[in-house]
XYZ file of C-alpha atoms in Angstrom:
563
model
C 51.267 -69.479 19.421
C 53.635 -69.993 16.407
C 53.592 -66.441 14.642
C 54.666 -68.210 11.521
C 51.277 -70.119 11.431
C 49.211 -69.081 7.909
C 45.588 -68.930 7.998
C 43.617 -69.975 4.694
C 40.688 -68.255 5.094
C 38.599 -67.011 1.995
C 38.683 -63.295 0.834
C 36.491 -60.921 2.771
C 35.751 -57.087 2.350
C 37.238 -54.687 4.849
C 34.604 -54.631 7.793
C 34.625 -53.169 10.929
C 32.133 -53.840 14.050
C 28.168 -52.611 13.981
C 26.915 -51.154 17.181
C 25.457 -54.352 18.107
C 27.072 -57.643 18.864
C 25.810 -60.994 20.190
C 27.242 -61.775 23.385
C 31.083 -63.589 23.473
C 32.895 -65.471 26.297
C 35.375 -64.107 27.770
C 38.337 -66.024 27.708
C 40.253 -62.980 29.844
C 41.327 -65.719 32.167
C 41.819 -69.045 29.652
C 45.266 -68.754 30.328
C 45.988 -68.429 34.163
C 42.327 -69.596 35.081
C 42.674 -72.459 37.554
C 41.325 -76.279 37.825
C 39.876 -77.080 40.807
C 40.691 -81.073 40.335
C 38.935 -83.765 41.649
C 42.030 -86.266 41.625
C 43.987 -86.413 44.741
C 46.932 -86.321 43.089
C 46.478 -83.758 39.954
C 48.631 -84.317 36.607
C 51.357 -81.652 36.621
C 53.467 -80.755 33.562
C 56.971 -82.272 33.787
C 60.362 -80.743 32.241
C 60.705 -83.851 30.014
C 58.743 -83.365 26.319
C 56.922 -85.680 24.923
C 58.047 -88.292 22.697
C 57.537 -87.658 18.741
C 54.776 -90.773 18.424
C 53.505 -89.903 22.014
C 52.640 -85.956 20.793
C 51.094 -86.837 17.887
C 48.633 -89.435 19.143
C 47.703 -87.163 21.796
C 46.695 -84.595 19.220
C 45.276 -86.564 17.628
C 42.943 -87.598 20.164
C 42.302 -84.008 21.032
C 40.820 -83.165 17.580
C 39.166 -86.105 17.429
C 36.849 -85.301 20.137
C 37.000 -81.649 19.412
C 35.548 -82.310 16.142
C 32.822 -84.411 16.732
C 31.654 -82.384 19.988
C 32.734 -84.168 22.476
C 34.182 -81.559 24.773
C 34.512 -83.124 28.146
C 36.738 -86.001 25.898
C 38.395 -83.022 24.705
C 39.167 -80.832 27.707
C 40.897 -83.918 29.575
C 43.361 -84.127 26.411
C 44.479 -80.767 27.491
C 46.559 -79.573 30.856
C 43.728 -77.340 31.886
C 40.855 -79.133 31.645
C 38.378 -77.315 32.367
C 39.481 -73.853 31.393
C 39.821 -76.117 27.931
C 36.289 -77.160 28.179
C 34.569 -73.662 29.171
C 36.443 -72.044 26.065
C 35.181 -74.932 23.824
C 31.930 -74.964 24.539
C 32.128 -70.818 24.215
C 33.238 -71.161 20.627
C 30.700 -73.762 20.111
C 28.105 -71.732 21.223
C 29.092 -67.979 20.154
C 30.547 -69.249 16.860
C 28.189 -71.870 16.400
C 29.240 -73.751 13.405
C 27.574 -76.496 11.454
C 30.347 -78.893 11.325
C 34.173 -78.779 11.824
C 36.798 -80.739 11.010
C 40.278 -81.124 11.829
C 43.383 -82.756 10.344
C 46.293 -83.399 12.278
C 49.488 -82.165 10.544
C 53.061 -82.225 11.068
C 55.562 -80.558 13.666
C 55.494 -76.859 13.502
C 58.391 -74.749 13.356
C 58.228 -73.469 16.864
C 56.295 -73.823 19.798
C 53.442 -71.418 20.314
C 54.185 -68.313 20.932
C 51.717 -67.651 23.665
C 51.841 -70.550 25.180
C 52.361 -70.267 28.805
C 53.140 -73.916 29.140
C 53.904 -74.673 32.563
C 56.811 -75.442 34.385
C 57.660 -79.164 35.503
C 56.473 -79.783 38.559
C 54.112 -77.473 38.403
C 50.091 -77.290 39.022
C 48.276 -76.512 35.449
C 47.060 -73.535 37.906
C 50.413 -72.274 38.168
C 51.425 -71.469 34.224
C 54.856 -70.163 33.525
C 56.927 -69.297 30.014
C 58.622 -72.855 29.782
C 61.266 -73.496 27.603
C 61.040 -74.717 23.895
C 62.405 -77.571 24.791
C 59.083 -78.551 26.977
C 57.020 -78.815 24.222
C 56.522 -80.397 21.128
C 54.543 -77.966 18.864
C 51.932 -79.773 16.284
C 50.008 -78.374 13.194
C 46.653 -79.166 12.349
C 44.394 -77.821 9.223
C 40.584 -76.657 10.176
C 37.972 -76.590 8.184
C 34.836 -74.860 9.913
C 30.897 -75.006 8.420
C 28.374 -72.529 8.651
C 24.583 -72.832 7.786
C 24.742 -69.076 6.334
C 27.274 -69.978 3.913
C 28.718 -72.507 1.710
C 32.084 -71.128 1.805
C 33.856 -73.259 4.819
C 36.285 -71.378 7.267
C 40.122 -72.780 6.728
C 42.974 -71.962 8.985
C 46.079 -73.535 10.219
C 46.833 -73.909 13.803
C 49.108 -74.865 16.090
C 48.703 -77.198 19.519
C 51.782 -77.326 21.895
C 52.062 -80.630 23.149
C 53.387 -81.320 26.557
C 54.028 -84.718 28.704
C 52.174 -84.559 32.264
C 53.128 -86.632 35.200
C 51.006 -89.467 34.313
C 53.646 -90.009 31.610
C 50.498 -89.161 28.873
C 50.856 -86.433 26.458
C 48.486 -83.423 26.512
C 47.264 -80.357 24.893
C 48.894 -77.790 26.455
C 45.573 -74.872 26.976
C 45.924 -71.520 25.069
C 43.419 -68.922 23.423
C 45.407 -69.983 20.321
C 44.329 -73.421 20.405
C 40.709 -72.623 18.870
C 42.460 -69.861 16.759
C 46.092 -68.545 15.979
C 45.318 -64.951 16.355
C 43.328 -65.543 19.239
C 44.848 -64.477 22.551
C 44.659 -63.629 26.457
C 41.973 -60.964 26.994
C 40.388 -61.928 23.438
C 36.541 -63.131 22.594
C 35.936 -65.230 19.253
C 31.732 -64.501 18.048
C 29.889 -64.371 15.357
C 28.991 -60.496 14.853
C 26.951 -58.206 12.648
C 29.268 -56.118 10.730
C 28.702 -53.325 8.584
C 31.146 -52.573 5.150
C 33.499 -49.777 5.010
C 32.942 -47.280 2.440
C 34.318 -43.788 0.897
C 31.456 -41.554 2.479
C 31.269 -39.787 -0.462
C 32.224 -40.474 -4.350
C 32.756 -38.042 -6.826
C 30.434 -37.495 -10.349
C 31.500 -40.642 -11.507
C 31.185 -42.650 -8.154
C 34.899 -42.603 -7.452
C 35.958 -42.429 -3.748
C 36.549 -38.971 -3.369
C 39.698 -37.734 -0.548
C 40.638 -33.780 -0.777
C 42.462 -31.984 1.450
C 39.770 -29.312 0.895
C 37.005 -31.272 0.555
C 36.958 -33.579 3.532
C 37.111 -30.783 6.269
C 33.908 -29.940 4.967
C 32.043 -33.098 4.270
C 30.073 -32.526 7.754
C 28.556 -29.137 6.543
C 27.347 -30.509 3.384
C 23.157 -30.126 2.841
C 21.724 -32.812 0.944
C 19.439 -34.750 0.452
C 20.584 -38.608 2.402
C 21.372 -41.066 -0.998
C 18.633 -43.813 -1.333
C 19.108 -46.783 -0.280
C 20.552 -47.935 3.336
C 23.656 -50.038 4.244
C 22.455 -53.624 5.185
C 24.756 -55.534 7.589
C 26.461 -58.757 7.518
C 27.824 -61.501 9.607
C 31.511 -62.603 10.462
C 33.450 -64.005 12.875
C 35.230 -61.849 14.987
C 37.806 -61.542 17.387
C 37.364 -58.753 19.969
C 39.994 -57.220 22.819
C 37.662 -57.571 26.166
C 39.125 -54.515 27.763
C 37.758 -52.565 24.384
C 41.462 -51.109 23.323
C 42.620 -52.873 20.463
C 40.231 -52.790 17.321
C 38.187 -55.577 16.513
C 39.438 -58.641 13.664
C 37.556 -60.144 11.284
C 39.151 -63.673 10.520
C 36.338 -64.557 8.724
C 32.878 -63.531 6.829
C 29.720 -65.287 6.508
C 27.215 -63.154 5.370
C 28.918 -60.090 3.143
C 28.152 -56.576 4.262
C 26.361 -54.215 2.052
C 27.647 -50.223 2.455
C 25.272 -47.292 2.253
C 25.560 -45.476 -1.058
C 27.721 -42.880 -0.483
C 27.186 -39.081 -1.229
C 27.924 -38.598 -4.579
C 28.667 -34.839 -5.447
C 29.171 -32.722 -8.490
C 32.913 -32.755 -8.409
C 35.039 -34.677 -10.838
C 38.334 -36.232 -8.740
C 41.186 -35.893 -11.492
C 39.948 -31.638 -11.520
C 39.988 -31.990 -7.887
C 43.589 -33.345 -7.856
C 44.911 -30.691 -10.015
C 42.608 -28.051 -8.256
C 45.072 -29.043 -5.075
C 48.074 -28.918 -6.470
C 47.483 -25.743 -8.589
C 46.602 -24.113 -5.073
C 49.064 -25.416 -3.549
C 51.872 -23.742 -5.933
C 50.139 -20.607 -6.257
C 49.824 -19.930 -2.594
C 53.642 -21.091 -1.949
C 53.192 -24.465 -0.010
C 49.927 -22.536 1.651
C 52.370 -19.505 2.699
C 49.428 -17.204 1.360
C 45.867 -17.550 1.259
C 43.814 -18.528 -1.991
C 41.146 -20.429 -3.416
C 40.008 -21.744 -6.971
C 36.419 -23.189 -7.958
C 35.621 -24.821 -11.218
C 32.386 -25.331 -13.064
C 30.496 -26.561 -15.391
C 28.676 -24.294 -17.588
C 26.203 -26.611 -18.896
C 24.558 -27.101 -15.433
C 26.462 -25.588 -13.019
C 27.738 -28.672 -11.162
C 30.935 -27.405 -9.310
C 33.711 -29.562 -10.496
C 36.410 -28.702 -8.053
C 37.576 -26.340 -5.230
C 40.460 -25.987 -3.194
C 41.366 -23.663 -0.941
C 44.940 -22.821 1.135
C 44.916 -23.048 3.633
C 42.922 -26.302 3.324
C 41.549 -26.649 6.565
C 41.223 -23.152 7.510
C 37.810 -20.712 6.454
C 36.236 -22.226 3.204
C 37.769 -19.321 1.483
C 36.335 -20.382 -1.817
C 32.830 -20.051 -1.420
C 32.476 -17.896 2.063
C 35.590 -15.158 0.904
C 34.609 -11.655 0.655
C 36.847 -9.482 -1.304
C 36.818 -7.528 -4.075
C 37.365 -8.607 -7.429
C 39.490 -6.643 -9.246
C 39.062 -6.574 -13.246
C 37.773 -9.612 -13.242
C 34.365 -7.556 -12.641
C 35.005 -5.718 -15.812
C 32.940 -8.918 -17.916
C 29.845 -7.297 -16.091
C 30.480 -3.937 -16.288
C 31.260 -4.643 -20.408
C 28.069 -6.519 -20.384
C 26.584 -3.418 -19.225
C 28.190 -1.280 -21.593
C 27.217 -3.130 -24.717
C 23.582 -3.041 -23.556
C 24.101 0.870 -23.072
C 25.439 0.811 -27.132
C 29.428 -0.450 -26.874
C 30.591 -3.038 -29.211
C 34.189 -4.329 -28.981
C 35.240 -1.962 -31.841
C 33.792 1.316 -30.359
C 36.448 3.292 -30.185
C 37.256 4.187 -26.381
C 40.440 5.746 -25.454
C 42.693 4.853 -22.876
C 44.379 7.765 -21.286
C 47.022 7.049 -18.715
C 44.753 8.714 -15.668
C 41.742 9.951 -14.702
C 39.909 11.940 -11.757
C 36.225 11.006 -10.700
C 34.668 12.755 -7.824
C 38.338 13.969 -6.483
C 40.113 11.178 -6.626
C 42.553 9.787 -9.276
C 42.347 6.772 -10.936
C 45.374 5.191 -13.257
C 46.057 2.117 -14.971
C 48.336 -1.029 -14.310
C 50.866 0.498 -17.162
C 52.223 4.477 -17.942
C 51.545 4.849 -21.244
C 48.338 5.822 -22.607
C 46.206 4.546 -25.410
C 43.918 6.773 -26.907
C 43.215 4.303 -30.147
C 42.216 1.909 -28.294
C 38.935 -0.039 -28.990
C 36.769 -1.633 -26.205
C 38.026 -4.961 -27.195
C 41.740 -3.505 -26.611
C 40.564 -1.723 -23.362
C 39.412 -5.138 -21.888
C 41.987 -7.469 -23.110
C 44.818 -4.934 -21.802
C 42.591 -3.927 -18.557
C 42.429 -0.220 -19.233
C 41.013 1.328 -15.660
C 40.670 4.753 -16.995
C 38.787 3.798 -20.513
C 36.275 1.836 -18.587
C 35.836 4.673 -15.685
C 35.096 7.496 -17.872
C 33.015 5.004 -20.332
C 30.960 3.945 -17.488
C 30.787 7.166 -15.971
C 29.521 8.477 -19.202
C 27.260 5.805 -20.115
C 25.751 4.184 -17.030
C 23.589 4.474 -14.076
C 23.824 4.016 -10.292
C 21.782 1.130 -10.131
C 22.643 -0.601 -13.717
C 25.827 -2.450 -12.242
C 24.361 -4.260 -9.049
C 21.347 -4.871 -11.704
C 23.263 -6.700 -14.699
C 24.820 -8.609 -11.644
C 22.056 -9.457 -10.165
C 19.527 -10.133 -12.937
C 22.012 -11.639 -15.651
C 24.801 -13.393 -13.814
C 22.919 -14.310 -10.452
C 25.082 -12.414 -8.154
C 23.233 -11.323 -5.162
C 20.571 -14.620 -4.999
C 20.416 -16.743 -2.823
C 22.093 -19.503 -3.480
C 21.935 -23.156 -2.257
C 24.823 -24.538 -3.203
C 25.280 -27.765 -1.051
C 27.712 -25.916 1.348
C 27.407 -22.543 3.033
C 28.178 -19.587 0.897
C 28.942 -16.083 1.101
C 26.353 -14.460 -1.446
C 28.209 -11.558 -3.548
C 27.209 -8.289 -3.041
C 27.266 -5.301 -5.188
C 25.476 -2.014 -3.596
C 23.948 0.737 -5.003
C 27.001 3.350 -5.218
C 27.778 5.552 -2.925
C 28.342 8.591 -4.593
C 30.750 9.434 -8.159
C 33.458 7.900 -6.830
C 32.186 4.592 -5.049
C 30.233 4.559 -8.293
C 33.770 4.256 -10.727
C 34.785 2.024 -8.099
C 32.687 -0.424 -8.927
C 33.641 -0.834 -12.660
C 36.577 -1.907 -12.080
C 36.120 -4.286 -9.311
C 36.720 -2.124 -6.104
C 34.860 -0.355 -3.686
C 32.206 -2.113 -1.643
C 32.006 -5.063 -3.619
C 32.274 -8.646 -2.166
C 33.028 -11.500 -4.140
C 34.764 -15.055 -4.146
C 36.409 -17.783 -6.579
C 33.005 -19.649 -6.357
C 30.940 -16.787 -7.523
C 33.416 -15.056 -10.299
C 33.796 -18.976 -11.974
C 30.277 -18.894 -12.427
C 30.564 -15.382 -13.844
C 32.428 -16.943 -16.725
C 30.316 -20.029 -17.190
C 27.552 -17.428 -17.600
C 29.177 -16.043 -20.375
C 30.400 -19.204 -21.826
C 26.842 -20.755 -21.860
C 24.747 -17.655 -21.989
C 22.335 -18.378 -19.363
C 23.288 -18.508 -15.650
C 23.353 -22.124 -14.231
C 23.804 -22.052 -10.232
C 26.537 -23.608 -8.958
C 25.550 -26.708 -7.157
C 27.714 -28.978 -5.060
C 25.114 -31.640 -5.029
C 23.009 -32.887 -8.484
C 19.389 -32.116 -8.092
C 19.819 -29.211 -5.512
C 17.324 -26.553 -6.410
C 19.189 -23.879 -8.968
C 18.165 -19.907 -8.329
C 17.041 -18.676 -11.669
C 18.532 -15.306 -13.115
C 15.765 -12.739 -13.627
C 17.212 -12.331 -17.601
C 19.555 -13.318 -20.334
C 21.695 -11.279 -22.139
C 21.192 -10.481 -25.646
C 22.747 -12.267 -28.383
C 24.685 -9.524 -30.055
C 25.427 -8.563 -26.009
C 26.867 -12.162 -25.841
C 28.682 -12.618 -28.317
C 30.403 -8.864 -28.085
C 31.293 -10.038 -24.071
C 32.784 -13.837 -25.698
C 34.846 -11.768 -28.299
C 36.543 -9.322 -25.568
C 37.005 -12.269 -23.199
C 38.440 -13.695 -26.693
C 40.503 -11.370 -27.122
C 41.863 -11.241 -23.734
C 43.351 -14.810 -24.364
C 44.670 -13.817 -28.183
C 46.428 -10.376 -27.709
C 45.490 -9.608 -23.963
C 46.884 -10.180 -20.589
C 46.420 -13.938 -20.524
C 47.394 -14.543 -24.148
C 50.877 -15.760 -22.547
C 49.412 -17.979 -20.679
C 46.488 -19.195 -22.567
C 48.989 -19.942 -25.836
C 47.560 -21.903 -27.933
C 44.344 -22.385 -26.326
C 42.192 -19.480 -27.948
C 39.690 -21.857 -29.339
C 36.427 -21.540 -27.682
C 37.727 -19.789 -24.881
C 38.054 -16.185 -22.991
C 39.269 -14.858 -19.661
C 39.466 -12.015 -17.628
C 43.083 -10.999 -15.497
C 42.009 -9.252 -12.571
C 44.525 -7.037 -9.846
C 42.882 -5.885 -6.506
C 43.767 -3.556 -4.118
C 42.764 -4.573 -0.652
C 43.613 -2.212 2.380
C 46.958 -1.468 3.792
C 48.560 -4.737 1.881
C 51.673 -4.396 0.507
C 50.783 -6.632 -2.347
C 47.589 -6.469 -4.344
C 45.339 -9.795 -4.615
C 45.772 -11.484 -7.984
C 42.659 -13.003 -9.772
C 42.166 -15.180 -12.510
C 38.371 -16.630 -14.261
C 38.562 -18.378 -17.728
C 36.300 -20.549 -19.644
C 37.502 -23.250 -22.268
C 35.030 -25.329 -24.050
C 32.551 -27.030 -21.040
C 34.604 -25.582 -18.533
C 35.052 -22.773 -16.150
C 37.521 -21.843 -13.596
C 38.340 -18.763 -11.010
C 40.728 -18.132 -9.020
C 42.261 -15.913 -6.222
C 45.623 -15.281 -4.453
C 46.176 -13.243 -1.418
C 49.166 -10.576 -2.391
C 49.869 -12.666 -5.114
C 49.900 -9.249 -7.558
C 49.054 -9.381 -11.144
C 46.280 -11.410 -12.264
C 48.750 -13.395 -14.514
C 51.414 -14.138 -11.976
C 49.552 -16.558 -9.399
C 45.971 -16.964 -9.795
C 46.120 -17.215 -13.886
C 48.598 -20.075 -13.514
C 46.484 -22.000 -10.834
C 43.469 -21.728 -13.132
C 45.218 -22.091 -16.868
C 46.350 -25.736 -15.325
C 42.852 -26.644 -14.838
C 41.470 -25.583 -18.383
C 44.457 -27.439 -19.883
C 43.200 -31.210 -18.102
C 39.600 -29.928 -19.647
C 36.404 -31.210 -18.916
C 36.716 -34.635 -20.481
């Protein structure tokens, strides 16, 4: 076979092979398969090529008959003859085209390849790797019909031409001869084939590849998209022994693809959701996770979790959230009479039920107002606050009847649902306010606990469009809203974010959040933001401050926007 050989053949999608095929011949043995001769004295191959003229009338003859079906004429062109005529009438009848046509060329640039020609002397039965010099190699343009389509099949090939002991010129017989690519061990048929596809796009039906994403494309609960694939036809070229992968050389009937699963998650987010991760977690050195989401409807835009292919950390985590659970416990303050300019001091300590309680800096603030106390994080102003002002059961209420914490969610994936218990006692009870204790959160959860606030009605997150949504039992009031956007506000102006939210206090708020976890050295740092149509959490494993890992991860998200 001459490697250089081109084959025209018209563009075709990518394809690969359907369950089902239509039966091929196998050519296994087209090569080194035998003649059993009738002549007394059989044609052998001799060392001596054939003349220029000599080769190309005897291709010529060869594609003559070839072309107009005469495969007996054909086969005794060839120095196999009927190993030539068995794999004719095979393509003839597992291809089975319309009409072909064949045009004799000019002398090819080598000889075949995979030719096998025989050595001189030697029985057609007997094939051995002859020199170049023992053949001369021919091209020929074919042109191949099919009733399904009115887009002929072109390719170039390639016939090695050899001079027998008759002193005639002949074919010599290779797989390659019906196609270049075609070799020993290979079937050419016409087979259903279905398209490849992306199994799943993203909101705006862009193939969709995450690191995070794809591990868990198995687990996904949905609803199958309508429609089905619908398969198409093609010629193909198949390895016998089932190793090597199926070619298409050629497609008759185009392939349609299944829809594919189209989720809530927007691909550029996704991309910088990765490498946000990625950064904050050190190359994946530490575990964390971010989720983003929309307010408007709760459609999750992105998450990505590190290690990526490790515990879905993003919605299944279960670990306390720091300050960033101060937005509800504010919420429940203003209902019980706070507004961000009640004055609330912030001493530097505080002891609840035995046990001290401090703050992330030494010195205390005893001027401050609420709307200083949450945009510095002031433990001890919203301990003795809450302490003073609210009951056991009003936290794991406002979380469960405002923001949606504690439902059951269906989210498209499986998901750990947060859980805030009734207290425990004084203590468990201050706990609590500032995002310790028994509580059990994750990225996926605390993002929506910001696009709650930025929208002012909780909107389940939902992997999938048109998954059913949990409704919250309640909204918050209006003042109550407002009050919790202008803390958040503040936060991003003056607070512990405003460094890293510059210039992005427009329509947005966040929430910093440290938490202590066990025996680690190194406290878990939190971040959850909204800007404009967008809202993002996130959550590294002994990362420390809120503002040193998982603010950065997240503040890169809210700068590409929701566009």
């Amino acid at each position: 076979m001459n490697k250089g050989a081109k084959i025209g053949i018209s563009a075709v999608a990518a394809v690969m092979l359907a369950g089902a095929s239509y039966g091929a011949y196998n050519i296994a043995t087209a090569v080194t398969g035998g003649d059993s001769g009738t002549s007394k004295k059989p044609r052998t191959v001799v060392a001596e090529a054939p003349a220029a003229d000599q080769a190309a009338a005897g291709a010529k003859a060869f594609l003559e008959a070839w072309a107009k079906g005469d495969l007996e004429a054909a086969g005794a062109l060839t120095d196999t003859p009927e190993t030539a005529v068995a794999t004719l009438t095979a393509f003839r009848q597992k291809v089975n085209p319309s009409a072909v046509t064949l045009t004799p060329g000019g002398p090819a640039a080598a000889a075949p390849a995979a030719s096998g020609a025989p050595a001189a002397g030697a029985s057609p039965s007997a094939a051995a790797t002859p020199p170049p010099a023992n053949q001369v190699p021919l091209t020929f343009k074919a042109k191949v019909e099919f009733t399904q389509t009115g887009t002929p099949w072109t390719y170039d090939g390639v016939l090695g031409m050899v001079k027998m002991s008759d002193g005639k010129a002949a074919v010599h017989w290779t797989p390659s001869v019906i196609h270049p690519k075609l070799g020993p061990g290979e079937s050419i048929a016409v087979k259903p084939v279905t398209a490849t596809t992306s199994s799943v796009a993203d909101r705006k039906g862009r193939p969709l590849i995450s690191a995070s994403i794809t591990p868990l494309l198995a687990q996904i609960k949905a609803p199958a998209p309508e429609g089905s694939a619908e398969s198409g036809t093609a010629v193909v070229i198949s390895d016998d022994a089932g190793k090597a992968k199926p070619e298409t050389v050629f497609t008759l009937v185009e392939p349609k693809p299944a829809p594919p699963l189209r989720l809530t998650i927007d691909a550029d987010l996704q991309k910088a959701a990765e490498a946000a991760v990625q950064e904050a977690s050190k190359g994946g050195t530490l575990k964390a996770s971010l989720v983003a989401v929309e307010p408007s409807t709760g459609n999750i835009l992105a998450v990505a979790n590190a290690p990526a292919t490790g515990q879905n950390r993003a919605f299944l985590g279960a670990i306390a959230p720091g300050s960033t659970m101060k937005i509800l416990t504010s919420a429940a303050l203003m209902e019980a009479g706070v507004t961000p300019d009640t004055p609330v001091a912030c001493p530097d300590g505080t002891t609840v039920g035995g046990r001290a309680f401090a703050n992330d800096f030494k010195e205390p603030h005893l001027d401050f107002k609420f709307r200083q106390d949450f945009a510095q994080s002031c433990n001890t102003a919203f301990i003795n606050e809450g302490n003073t002002r609210l009951k056991d059961d009003t936290l794991p209420s406002m979380a469960k009847d405002v923001f949606g914490l504690g439902l059951v969610w269906q989210t498209g994936l499986s998901n750990f649902d947060t859980v805030v218990p009734a207290p425990n006692g004084a203590t468990d009870k201050v706990s609590e306010f500032i995002g310790q204790g028994r509580i059990q959160t994750n990225s996926l959860a605390m993002a929506s606990v910001a696009a709650t606030v930025q929208n002012g009605t909780f909107r389940q997150p939902i992997l999938v469009a048109g998954l059913p949504q949990a409704p919250a039992k309640r909204q918050l009031s209006g003042e109550v809203l407002s009050g919790l956007r202008t803390v958040m506000n503040e936060t991003v102006r003056t607070g512990t974010a405003a460094k890293l939210m510059s210039g992005m206090a427009s329509g947005a708020g966040a929430k910093t959040g440290t938490a202590e976890v066990g025996n680690q050295a190194a406290s878990n740092s939190w971040f959850t933001a909204f800007r404009g149509n967008l809202a993002v959490a996130a959550e590294v494993e002994s990362g420390g401050h809120g503002a040193d890992a998982a603010g950065p991860a997240a503040v890169k998200l809210l700068q590409l926007g929701n566009g």
